[in-house]
Amino acid sequence: MSGKTEFRVGELLDRYGLEIRPQWRETITSDLDDDYRTRMYRHLGPLVQQRISLSGEGISWFEDYEENFTSILEANGLRNPYQEAPNDKPLPPGVAEAKGRIFLTEGDPPSDFGEDGDIFLSTAPASDRIVPLNHNSPDYQEIATKFASISEDVRGVNDAEPEEKERVLNSLQAAEVLWDSAQLRIVQLKVGVLMAVEDAASFLGKGAKAVGAALLVDLIKTFVKNHFDFDLDAL
């Protein structure tokens, strides 16, 4: 129920669509005064403004009544309309019920489970979060266009081992493919994208070409921080 133990008479009348005739005032107030389950705080004014509350005995009586009432309904295949409805569907793997229609999930909420108004709270580590990449945002596009130029700078290095150059280029290519995804896990942004660009920056050394890679590193960190409120340096 609502948890309230004190009510205005008018509240009860409005809630249950009841009417009360003026000549009934004294009878009603007398009955309430004599009932051990209620207390009435009488004062001048209309009956609808009078306040009544449940006594300790009244609260105990109500709890017993509700328990018995619910048991009778359940025995006849019915549900107490004043109690929260149970979750009819079995919980899918990775989902646990916290309370009412609040659920804990190990990852993203299942698309085929839940109702409007349900609340899902993720218990997954922040680095396992799956985040969407908005391909239309200017900062996303700026990063996307810089992969090709960084790869070209790596190809232009002539004093490196061919195998090392190929490794760096393959990592950049994989990072570009990941960046083209619709969504990624935070950890993929760190390991698959950021670390590949940091590796390229290290490969390029301290020359002018390395500045472009270092700038791309900063752009990726800033993008993740601004869009997903996550510091990749903390991972």
mmCIF file of C-alpha atoms in Angstrom, residues 125-137 139-140 143 178-179 181-190 193 219-232 235:
data_model
loop_
_atom_site.group_PDB
_atom_site.id
_atom_site.type_symbol
_atom_site.label_atom_id
_atom_site.label_comp_id
_atom_site.label_asym_id
_atom_site.label_seq_id
_atom_site.Cartn_x
_atom_site.Cartn_y
_atom_site.Cartn_z
ATOM 1 C CA PRO A 125 33.087 -2.972 -15.474
ATOM 2 C CA ALA A 126 33.228 0.435 -17.154
ATOM 3 C CA SER A 127 35.792 -0.847 -19.648
ATOM 4 C CA ASP A 128 33.290 -3.484 -20.838
ATOM 5 C CA ARG A 129 30.664 -0.879 -21.695
ATOM 6 C CA ILE A 130 29.487 -0.953 -25.293
ATOM 7 C CA VAL A 131 29.327 2.585 -26.655
ATOM 8 C CA PRO A 132 27.926 3.904 -29.967
ATOM 9 C CA LEU A 133 30.141 5.773 -32.400
ATOM 10 C CA ASN A 134 28.329 8.699 -33.976
ATOM 11 C CA HIS A 135 29.770 8.753 -37.488
ATOM 12 C CA ASN A 136 28.120 12.107 -38.163
ATOM 13 C CA SER A 137 29.861 14.021 -35.382
ATOM 14 C CA ASP A 139 35.190 15.042 -34.061
ATOM 15 C CA TYR A 140 34.542 11.449 -35.159
ATOM 16 C CA ILE A 143 39.723 11.235 -36.407
ATOM 17 C CA LEU A 178 37.347 -0.809 -35.640
ATOM 18 C CA TRP A 179 36.800 2.946 -35.814
ATOM 19 C CA SER A 181 32.172 0.200 -36.458
ATOM 20 C CA ALA A 182 28.759 1.343 -35.257
ATOM 21 C CA GLN A 183 29.663 0.513 -31.647
ATOM 22 C CA LEU A 184 32.642 -0.731 -29.655
ATOM 23 C CA ARG A 185 33.555 -1.672 -26.144
ATOM 24 C CA ILE A 186 35.622 0.900 -24.262
ATOM 25 C CA VAL A 187 38.431 -1.640 -23.955
ATOM 26 C CA GLN A 188 38.469 -2.018 -27.760
ATOM 27 C CA LEU A 189 38.886 1.725 -28.142
ATOM 28 C CA LYS A 190 41.891 1.507 -25.845
ATOM 29 C CA VAL A 193 42.479 1.864 -31.637
ATOM 30 C CA LEU A 219 41.923 13.477 -30.384
ATOM 31 C CA ILE A 220 40.891 9.892 -29.595
ATOM 32 C CA LYS A 221 41.290 10.406 -25.838
ATOM 33 C CA THR A 222 39.300 13.632 -25.984
ATOM 34 C CA PHE A 223 36.555 12.009 -28.069
ATOM 35 C CA VAL A 224 36.104 9.166 -25.580
ATOM 36 C CA LYS A 225 36.156 11.545 -22.619
ATOM 37 C CA ASN A 226 33.642 13.968 -24.132
ATOM 38 C CA HIS A 227 31.214 11.375 -25.490
ATOM 39 C CA PHE A 228 31.451 8.579 -22.917
ATOM 40 C CA ASP A 229 32.926 10.289 -19.844
ATOM 41 C CA PHE A 230 35.776 7.770 -19.679
ATOM 42 C CA ASP A 231 39.502 8.441 -19.282
ATOM 43 C CA LEU A 232 41.396 5.988 -21.470
ATOM 44 C CA LEU A 235 42.454 1.844 -18.232
#
